Short mmCIF file of C-alpha atoms in Angstrom, two decimals:
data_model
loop_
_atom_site.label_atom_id
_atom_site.label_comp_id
_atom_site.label_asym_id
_atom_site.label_seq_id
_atom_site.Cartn_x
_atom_site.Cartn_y
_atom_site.Cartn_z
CA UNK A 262 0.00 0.00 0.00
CA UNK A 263 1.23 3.35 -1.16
CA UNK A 264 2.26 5.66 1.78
CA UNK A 265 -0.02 8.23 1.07
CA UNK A 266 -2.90 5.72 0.90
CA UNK A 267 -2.10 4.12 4.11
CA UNK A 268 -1.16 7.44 5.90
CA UNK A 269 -5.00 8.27 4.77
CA UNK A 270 -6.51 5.20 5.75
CA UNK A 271 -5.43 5.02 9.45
CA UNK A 272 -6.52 9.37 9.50
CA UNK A 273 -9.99 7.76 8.47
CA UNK A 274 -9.79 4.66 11.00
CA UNK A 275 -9.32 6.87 13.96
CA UNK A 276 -11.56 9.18 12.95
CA UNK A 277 -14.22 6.62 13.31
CA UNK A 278 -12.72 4.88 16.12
CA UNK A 279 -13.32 8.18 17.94
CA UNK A 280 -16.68 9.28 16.57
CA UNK A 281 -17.70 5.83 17.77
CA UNK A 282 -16.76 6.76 21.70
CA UNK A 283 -18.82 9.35 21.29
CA UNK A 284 -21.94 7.23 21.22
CA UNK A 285 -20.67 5.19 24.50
CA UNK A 286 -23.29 5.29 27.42
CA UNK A 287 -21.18 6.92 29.74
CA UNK A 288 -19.37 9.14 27.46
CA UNK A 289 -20.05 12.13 29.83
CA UNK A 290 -18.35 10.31 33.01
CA UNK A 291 -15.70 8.97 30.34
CA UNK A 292 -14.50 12.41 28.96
CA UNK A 293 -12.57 10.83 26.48
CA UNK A 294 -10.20 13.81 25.42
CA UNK A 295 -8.88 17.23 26.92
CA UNK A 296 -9.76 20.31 25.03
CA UNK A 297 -6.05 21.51 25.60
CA UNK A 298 -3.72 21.49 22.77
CA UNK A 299 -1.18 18.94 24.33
CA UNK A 300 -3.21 16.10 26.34
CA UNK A 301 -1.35 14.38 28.63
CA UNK A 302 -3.88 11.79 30.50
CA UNK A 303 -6.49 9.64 29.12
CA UNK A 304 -9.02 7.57 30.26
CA UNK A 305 -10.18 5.98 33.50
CA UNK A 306 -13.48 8.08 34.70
CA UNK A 307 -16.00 6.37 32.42
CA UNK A 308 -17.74 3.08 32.70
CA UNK A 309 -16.28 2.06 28.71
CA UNK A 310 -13.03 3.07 29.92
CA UNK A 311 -11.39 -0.04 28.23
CA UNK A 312 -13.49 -0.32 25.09
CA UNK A 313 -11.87 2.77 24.40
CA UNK A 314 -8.38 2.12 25.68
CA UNK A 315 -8.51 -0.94 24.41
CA UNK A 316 -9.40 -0.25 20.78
CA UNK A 317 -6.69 1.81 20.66
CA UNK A 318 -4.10 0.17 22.08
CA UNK A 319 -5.00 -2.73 19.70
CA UNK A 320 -4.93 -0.59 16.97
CA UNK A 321 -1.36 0.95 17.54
CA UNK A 322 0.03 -2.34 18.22
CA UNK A 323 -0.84 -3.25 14.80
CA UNK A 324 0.89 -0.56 13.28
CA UNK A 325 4.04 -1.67 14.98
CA UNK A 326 4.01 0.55 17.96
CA UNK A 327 2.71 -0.04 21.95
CA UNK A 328 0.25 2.65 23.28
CA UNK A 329 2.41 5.80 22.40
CA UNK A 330 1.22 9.45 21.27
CA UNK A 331 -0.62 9.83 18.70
CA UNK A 332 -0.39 13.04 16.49
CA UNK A 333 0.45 16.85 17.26
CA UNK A 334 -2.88 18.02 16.50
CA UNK A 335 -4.46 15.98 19.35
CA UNK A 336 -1.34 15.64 21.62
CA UNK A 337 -0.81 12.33 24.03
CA UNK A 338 -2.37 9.21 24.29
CA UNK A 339 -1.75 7.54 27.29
CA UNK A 340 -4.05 6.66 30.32
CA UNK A 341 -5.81 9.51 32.66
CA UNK A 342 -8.82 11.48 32.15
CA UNK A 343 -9.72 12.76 28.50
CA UNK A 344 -12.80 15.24 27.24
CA UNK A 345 -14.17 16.20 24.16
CA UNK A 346 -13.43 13.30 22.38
CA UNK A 347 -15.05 14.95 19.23
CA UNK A 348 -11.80 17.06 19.11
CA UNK A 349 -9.83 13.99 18.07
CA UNK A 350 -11.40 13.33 14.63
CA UNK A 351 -9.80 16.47 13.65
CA UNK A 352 -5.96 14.80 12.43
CA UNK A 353 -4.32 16.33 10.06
CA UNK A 354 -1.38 14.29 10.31
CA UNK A 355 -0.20 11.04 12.36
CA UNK A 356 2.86 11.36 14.63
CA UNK A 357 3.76 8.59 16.96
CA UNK A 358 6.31 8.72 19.44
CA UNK A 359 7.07 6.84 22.56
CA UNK A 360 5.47 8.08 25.79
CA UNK A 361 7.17 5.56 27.98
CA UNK A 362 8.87 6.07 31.46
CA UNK A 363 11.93 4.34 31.08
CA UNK A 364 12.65 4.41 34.45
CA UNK A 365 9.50 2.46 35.55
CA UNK A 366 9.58 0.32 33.33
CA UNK A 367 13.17 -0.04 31.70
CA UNK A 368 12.65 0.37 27.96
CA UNK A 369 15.23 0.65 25.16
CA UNK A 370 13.81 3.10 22.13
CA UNK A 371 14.81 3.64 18.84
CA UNK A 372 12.75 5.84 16.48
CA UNK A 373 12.02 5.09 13.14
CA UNK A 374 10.47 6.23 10.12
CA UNK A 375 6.63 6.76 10.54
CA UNK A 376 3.36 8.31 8.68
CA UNK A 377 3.29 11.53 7.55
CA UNK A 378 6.73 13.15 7.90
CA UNK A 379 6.55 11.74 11.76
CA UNK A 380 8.02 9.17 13.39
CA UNK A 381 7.27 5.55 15.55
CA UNK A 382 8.54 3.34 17.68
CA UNK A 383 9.17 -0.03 16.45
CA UNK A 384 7.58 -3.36 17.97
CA UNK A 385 11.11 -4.98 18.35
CA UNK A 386 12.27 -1.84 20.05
CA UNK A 387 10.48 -1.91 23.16
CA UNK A 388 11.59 -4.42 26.03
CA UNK A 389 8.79 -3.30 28.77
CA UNK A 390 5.44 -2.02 28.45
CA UNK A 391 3.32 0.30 30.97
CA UNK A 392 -0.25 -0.51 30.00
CA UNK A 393 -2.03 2.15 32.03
CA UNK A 394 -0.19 4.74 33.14
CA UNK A 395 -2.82 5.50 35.42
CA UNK A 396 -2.29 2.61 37.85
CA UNK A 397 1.74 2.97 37.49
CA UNK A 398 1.91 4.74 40.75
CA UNK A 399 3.89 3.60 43.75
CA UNK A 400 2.10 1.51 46.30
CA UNK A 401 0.67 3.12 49.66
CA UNK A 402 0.11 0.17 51.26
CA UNK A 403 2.00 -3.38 51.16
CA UNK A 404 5.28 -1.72 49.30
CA UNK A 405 7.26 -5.20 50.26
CA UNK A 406 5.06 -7.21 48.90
CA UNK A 407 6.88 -7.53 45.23
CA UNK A 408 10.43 -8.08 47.02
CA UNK A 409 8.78 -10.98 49.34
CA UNK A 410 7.22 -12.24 45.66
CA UNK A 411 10.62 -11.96 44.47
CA UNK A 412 12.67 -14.16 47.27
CA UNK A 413 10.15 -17.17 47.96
CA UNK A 414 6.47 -18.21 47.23
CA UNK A 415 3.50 -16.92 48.92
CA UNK A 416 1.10 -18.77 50.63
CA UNK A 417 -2.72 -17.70 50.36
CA UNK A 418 -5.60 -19.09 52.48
CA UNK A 419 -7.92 -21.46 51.81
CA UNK A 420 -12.07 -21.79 51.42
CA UNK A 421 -13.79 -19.51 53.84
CA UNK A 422 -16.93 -21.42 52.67
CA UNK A 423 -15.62 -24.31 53.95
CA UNK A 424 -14.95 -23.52 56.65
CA UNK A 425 -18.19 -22.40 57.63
CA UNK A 426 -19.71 -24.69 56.57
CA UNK A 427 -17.92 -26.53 59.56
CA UNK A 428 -20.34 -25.01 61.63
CA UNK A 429 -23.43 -26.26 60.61
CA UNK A 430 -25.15 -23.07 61.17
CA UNK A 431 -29.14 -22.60 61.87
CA UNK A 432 -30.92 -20.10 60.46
CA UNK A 433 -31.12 -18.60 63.84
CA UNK A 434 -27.08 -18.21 63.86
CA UNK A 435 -26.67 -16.69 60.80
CA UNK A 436 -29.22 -13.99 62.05
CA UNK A 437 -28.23 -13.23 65.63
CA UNK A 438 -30.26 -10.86 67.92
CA UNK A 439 -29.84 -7.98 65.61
CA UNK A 440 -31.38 -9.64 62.81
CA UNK A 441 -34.06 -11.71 65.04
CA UNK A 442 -36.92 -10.55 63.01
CA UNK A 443 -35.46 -10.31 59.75
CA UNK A 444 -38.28 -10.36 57.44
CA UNK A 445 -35.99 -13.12 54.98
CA UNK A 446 -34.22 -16.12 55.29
CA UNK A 447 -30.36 -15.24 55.80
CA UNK A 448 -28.99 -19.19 56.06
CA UNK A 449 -26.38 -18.66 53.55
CA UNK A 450 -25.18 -15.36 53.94
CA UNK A 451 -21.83 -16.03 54.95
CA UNK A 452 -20.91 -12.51 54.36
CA UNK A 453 -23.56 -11.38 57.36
CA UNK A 454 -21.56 -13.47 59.41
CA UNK A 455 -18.69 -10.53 60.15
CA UNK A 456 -21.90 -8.72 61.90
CA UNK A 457 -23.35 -11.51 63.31
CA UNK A 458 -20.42 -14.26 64.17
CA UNK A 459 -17.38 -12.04 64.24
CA UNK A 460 -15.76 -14.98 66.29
CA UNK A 461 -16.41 -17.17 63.62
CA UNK A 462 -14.62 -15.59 60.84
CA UNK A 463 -12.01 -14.36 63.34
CA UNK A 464 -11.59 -17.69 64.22
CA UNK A 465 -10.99 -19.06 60.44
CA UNK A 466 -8.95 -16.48 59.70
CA UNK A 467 -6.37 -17.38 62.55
CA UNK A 468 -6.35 -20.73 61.96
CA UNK A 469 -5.20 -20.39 58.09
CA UNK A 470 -2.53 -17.63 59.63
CA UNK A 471 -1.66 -20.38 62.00
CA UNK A 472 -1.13 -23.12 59.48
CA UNK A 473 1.52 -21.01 57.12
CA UNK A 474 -0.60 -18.45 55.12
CA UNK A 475 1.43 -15.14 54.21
CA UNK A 476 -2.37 -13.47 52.83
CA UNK A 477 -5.44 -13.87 53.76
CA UNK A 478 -8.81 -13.05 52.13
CA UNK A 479 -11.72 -10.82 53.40
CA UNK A 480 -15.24 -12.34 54.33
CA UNK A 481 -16.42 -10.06 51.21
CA UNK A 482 -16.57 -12.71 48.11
CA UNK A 483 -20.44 -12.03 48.47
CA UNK A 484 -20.48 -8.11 49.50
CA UNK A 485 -21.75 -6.02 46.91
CA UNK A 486 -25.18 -4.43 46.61
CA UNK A 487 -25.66 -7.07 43.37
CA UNK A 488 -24.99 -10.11 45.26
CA UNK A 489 -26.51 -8.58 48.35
CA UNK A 490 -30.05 -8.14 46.71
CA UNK A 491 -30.48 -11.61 47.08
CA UNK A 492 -30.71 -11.52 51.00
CA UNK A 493 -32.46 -7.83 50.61
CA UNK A 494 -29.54 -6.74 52.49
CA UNK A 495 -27.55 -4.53 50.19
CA UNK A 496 -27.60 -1.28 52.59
CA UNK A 497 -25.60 -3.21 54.58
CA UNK A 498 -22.80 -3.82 52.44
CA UNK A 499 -20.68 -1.31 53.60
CA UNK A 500 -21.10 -2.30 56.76
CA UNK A 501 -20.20 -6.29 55.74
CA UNK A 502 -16.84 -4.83 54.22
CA UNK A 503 -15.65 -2.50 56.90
CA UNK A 504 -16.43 -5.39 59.55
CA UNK A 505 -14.61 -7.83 56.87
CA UNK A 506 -11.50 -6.16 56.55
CA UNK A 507 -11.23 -5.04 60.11
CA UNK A 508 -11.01 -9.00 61.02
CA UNK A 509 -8.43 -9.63 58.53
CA UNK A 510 -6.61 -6.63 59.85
CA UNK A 511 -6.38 -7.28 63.32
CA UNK A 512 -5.57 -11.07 62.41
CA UNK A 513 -3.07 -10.20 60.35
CA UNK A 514 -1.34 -7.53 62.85
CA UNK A 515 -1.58 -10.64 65.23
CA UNK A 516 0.51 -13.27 63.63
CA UNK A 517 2.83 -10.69 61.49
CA UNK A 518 6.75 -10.73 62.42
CA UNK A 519 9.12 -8.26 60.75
CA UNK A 520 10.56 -11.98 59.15
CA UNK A 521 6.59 -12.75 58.37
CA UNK A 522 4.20 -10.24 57.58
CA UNK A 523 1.25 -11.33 56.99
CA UNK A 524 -1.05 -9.63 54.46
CA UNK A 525 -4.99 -9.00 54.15
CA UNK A 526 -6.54 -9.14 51.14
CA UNK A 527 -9.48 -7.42 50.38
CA UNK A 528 -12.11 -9.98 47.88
CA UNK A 529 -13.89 -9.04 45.57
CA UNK A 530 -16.28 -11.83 43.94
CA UNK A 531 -17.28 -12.05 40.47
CA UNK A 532 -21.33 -11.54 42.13
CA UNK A 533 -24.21 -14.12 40.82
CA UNK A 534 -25.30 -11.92 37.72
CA UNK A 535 -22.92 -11.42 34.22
CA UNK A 536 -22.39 -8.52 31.96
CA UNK A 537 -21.60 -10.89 28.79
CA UNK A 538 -24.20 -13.78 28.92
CA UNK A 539 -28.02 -13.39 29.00
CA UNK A 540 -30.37 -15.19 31.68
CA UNK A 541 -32.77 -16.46 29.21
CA UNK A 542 -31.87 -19.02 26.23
CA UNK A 543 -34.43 -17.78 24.54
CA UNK A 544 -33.55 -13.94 24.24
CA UNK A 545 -29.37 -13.69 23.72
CA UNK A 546 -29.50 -10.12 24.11
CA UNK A 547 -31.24 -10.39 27.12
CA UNK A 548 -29.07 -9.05 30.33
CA UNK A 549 -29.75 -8.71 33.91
CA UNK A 550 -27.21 -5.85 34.91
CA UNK A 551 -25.24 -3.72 33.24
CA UNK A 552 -21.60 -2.15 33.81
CA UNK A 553 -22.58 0.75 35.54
CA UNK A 554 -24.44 -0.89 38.18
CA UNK A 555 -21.45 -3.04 38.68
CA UNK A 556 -18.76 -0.41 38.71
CA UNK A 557 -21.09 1.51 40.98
CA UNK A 558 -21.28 -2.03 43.21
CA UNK A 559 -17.51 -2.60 43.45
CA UNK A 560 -16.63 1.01 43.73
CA UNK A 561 -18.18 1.16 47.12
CA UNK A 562 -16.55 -2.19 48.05
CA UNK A 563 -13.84 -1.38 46.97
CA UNK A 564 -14.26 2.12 49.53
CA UNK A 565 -14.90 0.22 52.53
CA UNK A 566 -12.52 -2.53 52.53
CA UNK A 567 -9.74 0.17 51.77
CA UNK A 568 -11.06 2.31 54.92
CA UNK A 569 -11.21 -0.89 56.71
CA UNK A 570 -7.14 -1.59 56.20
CA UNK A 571 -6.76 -4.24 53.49
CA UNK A 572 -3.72 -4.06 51.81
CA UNK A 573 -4.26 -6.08 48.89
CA UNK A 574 -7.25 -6.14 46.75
CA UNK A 575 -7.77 -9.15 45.10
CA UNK A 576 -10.62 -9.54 42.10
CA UNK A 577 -11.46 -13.50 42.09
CA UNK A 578 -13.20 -16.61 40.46
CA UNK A 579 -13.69 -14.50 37.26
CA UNK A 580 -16.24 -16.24 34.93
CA UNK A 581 -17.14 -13.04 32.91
CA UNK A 582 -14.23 -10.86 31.63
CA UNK A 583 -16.99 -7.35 31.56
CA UNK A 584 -17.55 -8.41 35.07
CA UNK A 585 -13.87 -8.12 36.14
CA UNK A 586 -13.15 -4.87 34.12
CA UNK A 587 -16.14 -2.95 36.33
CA UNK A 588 -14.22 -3.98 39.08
CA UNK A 589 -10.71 -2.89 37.75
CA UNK A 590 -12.15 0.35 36.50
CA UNK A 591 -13.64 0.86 39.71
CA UNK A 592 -10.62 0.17 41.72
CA UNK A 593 -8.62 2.86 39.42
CA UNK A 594 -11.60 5.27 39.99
CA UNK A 595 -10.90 5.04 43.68
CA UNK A 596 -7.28 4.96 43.49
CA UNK A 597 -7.75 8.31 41.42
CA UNK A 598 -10.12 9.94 44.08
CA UNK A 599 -8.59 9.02 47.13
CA UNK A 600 -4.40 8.75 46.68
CA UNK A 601 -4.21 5.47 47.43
CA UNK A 602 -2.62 2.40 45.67
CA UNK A 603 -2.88 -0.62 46.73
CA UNK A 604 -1.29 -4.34 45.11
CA UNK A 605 -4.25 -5.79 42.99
CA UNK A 606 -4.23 -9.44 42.01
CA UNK A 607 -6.82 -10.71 39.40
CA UNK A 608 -7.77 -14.29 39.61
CA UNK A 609 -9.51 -16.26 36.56
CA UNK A 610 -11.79 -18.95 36.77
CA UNK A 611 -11.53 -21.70 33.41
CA UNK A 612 -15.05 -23.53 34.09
CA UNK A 613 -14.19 -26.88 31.75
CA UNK A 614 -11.72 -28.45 29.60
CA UNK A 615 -12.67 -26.29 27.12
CA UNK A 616 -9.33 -24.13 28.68
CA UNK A 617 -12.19 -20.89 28.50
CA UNK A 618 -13.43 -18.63 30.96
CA UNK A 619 -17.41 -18.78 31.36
CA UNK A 620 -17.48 -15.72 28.82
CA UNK A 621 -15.87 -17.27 25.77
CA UNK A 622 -12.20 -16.01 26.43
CA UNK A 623 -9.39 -18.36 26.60
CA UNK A 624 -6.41 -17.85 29.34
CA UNK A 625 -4.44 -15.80 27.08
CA UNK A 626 -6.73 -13.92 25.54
CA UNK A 627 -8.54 -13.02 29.73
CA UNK A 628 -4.68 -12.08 29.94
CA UNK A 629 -4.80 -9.89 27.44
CA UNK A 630 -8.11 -7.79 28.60
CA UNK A 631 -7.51 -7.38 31.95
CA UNK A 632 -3.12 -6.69 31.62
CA UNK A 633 -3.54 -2.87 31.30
CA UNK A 634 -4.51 -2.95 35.41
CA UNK A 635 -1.04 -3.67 36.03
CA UNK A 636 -1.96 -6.32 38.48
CA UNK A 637 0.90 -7.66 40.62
CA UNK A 638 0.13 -11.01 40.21
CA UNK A 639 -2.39 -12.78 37.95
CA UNK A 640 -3.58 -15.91 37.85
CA UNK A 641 -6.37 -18.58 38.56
CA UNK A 642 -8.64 -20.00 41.12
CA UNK A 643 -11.87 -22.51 41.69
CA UNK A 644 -13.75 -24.46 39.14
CA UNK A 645 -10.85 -27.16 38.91
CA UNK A 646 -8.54 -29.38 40.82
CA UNK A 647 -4.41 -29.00 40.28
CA UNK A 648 -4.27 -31.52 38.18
CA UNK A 649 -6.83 -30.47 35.32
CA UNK A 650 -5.51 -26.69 35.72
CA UNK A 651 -2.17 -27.14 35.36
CA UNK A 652 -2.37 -27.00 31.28
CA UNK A 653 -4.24 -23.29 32.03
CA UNK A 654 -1.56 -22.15 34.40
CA UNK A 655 1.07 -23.38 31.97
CA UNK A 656 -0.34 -21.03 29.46
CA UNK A 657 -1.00 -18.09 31.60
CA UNK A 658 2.64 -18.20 33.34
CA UNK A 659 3.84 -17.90 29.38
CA UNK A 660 1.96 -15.49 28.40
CA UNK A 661 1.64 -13.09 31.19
CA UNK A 662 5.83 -13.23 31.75
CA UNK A 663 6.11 -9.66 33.19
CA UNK A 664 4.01 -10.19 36.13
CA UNK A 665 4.13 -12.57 38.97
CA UNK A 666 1.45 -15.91 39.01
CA UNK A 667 -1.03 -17.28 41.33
CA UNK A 668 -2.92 -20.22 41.63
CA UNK A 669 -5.47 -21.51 44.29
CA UNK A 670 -7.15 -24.68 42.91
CA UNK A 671 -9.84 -26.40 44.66
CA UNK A 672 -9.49 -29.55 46.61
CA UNK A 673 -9.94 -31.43 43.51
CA UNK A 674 -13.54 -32.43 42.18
CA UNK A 675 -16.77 -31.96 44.44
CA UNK A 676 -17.53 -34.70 46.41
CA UNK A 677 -20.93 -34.90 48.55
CA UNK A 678 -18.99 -38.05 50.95
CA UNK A 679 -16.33 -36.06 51.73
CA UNK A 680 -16.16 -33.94 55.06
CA UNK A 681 -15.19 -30.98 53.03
CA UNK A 682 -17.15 -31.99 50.00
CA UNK A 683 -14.24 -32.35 47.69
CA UNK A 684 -12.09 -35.58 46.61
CA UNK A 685 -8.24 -34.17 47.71
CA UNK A 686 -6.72 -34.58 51.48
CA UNK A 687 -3.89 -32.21 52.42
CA UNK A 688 -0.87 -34.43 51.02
CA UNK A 689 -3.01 -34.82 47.17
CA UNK A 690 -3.36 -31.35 46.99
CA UNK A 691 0.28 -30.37 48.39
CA UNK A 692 1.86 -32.79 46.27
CA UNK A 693 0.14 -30.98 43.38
CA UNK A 694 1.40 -27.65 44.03
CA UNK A 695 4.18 -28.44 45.20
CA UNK A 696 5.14 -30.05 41.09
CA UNK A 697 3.53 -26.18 40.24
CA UNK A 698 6.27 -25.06 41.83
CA UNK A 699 8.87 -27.48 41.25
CA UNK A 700 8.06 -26.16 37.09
CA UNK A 701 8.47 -22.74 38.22
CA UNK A 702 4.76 -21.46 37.88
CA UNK A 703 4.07 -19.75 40.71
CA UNK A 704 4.28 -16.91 43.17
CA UNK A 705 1.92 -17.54 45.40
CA UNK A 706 0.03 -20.51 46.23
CA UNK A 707 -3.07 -21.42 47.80
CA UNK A 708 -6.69 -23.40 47.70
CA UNK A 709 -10.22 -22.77 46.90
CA UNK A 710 -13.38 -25.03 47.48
CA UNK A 711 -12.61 -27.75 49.36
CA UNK A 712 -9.39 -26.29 50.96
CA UNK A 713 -8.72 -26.11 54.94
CA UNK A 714 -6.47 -25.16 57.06
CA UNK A 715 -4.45 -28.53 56.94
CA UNK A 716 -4.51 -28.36 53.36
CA UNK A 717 -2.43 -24.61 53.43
CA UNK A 718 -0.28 -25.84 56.11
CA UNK A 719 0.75 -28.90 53.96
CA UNK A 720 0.55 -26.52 50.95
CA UNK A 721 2.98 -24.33 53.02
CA UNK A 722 5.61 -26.70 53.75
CA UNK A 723 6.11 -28.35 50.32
CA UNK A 724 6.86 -25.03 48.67
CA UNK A 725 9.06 -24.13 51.14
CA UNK A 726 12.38 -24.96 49.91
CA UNK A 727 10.89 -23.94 45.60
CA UNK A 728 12.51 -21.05 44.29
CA UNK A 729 9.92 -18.37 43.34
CA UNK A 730 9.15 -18.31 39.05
CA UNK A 731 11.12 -15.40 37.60
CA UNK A 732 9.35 -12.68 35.83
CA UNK A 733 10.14 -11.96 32.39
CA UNK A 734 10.21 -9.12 30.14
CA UNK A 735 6.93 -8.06 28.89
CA UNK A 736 5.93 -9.68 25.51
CA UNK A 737 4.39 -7.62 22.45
CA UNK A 738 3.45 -10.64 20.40
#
């Protein structure tokens, strides 16, 4: 294709690329462009956040360059707040150039020829990539947390719902005095336990510190205003959270040593509705909550288990990839409003041998869609045993080489016989990992369903002696 041609042919593509944000839902909260002549931040106050920034990324990457400026009419490119995105579809000329911090993320640049008189960076040129700027920021909270990731591997907790479970709860225990008269059944509703049986979930959460874990999760896997609904209880989700993470806290300050610190991490579940998949076979359009409701659901749990001292925040059991980016965009709205920054892991969930998340996206591809977080460790939890996941954490730990790798698999398959209703004792599941390890896949290390304390304390001592997997440099391919 002629220069000329092609230079006019991408002028036209992002022309359209950017008349088409304009018609985004949210495009008012989004604010896709600064009227300024020079922009220099792009990007995370809209609930399409990452069509946009996604889009465009992809787009640049096929013209040989990673997320870098794009023309001197409509200035940078890179993550942060944008307006006017009608501006944009004036370009007179394309212009790319690197907006990379080489510091942060140790690139090596050399310019090349480009369209219109400008120049680009080259794909083979760039070692590291920052995928959104907007989340490279230094941590507030848990700042040794990549150097511990770096020495040894990280042991996370096990089921909380197991656990429970343990207790054979009555209806009457779930509720407590305070929610005597309740005018719905609450048996369930493990997350009302941190206002009802404190002890309880103080009690489980000590006993996975006791056996070896370095993190443990919130009682918050079910405490959002979606999930919530089901119990009628959503005004009291802030309350859940705060309650949550102050139990984790306090655990956590109990069994840390300045040669052990122990970690809380603040979960966020992938609630009982999806974004991508409609509730009725008969209707495939059909949906039963959209992304704004969910940002707006995570965003406030997101709030409270901040205020409540997590120090992690860790989005699990992802089935729907739409699902997972409220949260993320969420978590980057709050990080923008309030200063903080905390470590984020995000956890996928492949439901069958198929090797694909619920929502049609295989483990590279979920890679791919959720990498511009910057997460500090990615990786994959529930659904399946060790064995069957190792193939998907084999694939992630390639693709995803720049970041560090989790995996929490559940105790094997379910099993109604068993006291924890799955198939694997302590030394299957151990054994397991423990190989995981042994290949260099992992970071950090934990269990799901079917997981107790004497499975992470057996987890805990056969990855003991494994070296840590290295990260790698970031791939472009």
């Amino acid at each position: 294709m002629a220069p000329a041609i092609e230079a006019g042919a991408v002028k036209l593509l992002i022309e359209v690329a950017f008349k088409a944000v304009q018609h985004i839902d949210h495009i008012r909260k989004a604010s896709l462009l600064q009227s300024r002549r020079r922009f220099h931040r792009a990007l995370p106050a809209s609930a399409n956040q990452q069509h946009g920034s996604v889009f465009a990324t992809g787009f640049f990457q096929n013209l040989g360059a990673e997320m870098c400026r794009v023309g001197r009419e409509i200035g940078v490119l890179v993550p942060g707040d944008i307006h006017s995105p009608g501006r944009a579809a004036h370009i007179h000329g394309l212009d790319l150039h690197p907006d990379i911090d080489q510091q942060t993320v140790g690139v090596g640049l050399n310019k090349g020829p480009g369209l219109a008189g400008g120049q680009m960076t080259h794909r083979g040129d760039i070692v590291a990539v920052s995928y959104n700027r907007g989340m490279n920021r230094p941590y507030t909270r848990a700042q040794g947390l990549a150097d511990l990731l770096r020495q040894r591997i990280l042991v996370l907790d096990g089921a909380m719902g197991t656990m429970i479970q343990r207790f054979k709860l009555s209806e009457a225990q779930y509720r407590g005095e305070r929610f005597a008269d309740f005018h719905k059944d609450v048996q369930g509703n493990n997350e009302l336990l941190s206002l009802t049986r404190a002890d309880i979930i103080r009690d489980i959460h000590e006993g996975y510190l006791a056996a070896g874990a370095d993190l443990i999760e919130t009682n918050t896997f079910g405490a959002t205003t979606v999930a919530q609904d089901d119990y009628q209880m959503a005004h009291l989700v802030r309350e859940m959270n705060l309650a949550s993470a102050q139990l984790a806290r306090t655990a956590c300050d109990k069994f840390s040593t300045p040669d052990k610190p122990r970690f809380a991490c603040g979960a966020l579940g992938p609630t009982p509705r999806t974004a991508s998949i409609s509730p009725d076979v008969n209707d495939p359009g059909a949906r039963n909550i959209d992304f704004e409701q969910l940002r707006a659901a995570y965003y406030e749990q997101v709030q409270s288990l901040v205020e409540g001292g997590v120090d992690v925040l860790l989005v699990e059991t992802i089935f729907d990839t739409l699902n997972a980016k409220a949260a993320l965009f969420a978590i980057e709205e709050y990080f923008e409003h309030s200063g903080e920054c905390l470590p984020l892991i995000i956890s996928g969930t492949v439901t069958d041998a198929s090797g694909r998340v619920l929502s049609g996206q295989t483990v590279s591809a979920f890679w791919s869609s959720v990498r511009h977080a910057q997460p500090i460790a990615v990786g994959l939890n529930c659904a399946l045993g060790a064995a069957l996941m190792r193939p998907y954490l084999q694939e992630l730990a390639k693709a995803a080489g720049d970041t560090f790798i989790s995996c929490y698999p559940n105790a094997g398959l379910p099993n109604p016989m068993s006291d924890t209703g799955f198939d694997e004792t302590p030394d299957v599941t151990s054994r397991l990992i423990h190989e995981f390890a042994a290949e260099g896949l992992v970071n950090i290390v934990g269990g799901c369903c079917g997981t107790t304390p004497e499975h992470i304390g057996a987890i805990a001592k056969a990855v003991n002696p494994m070296a840590p997997r290295c990260q790698q440099s970031a791939s472009l391919a």
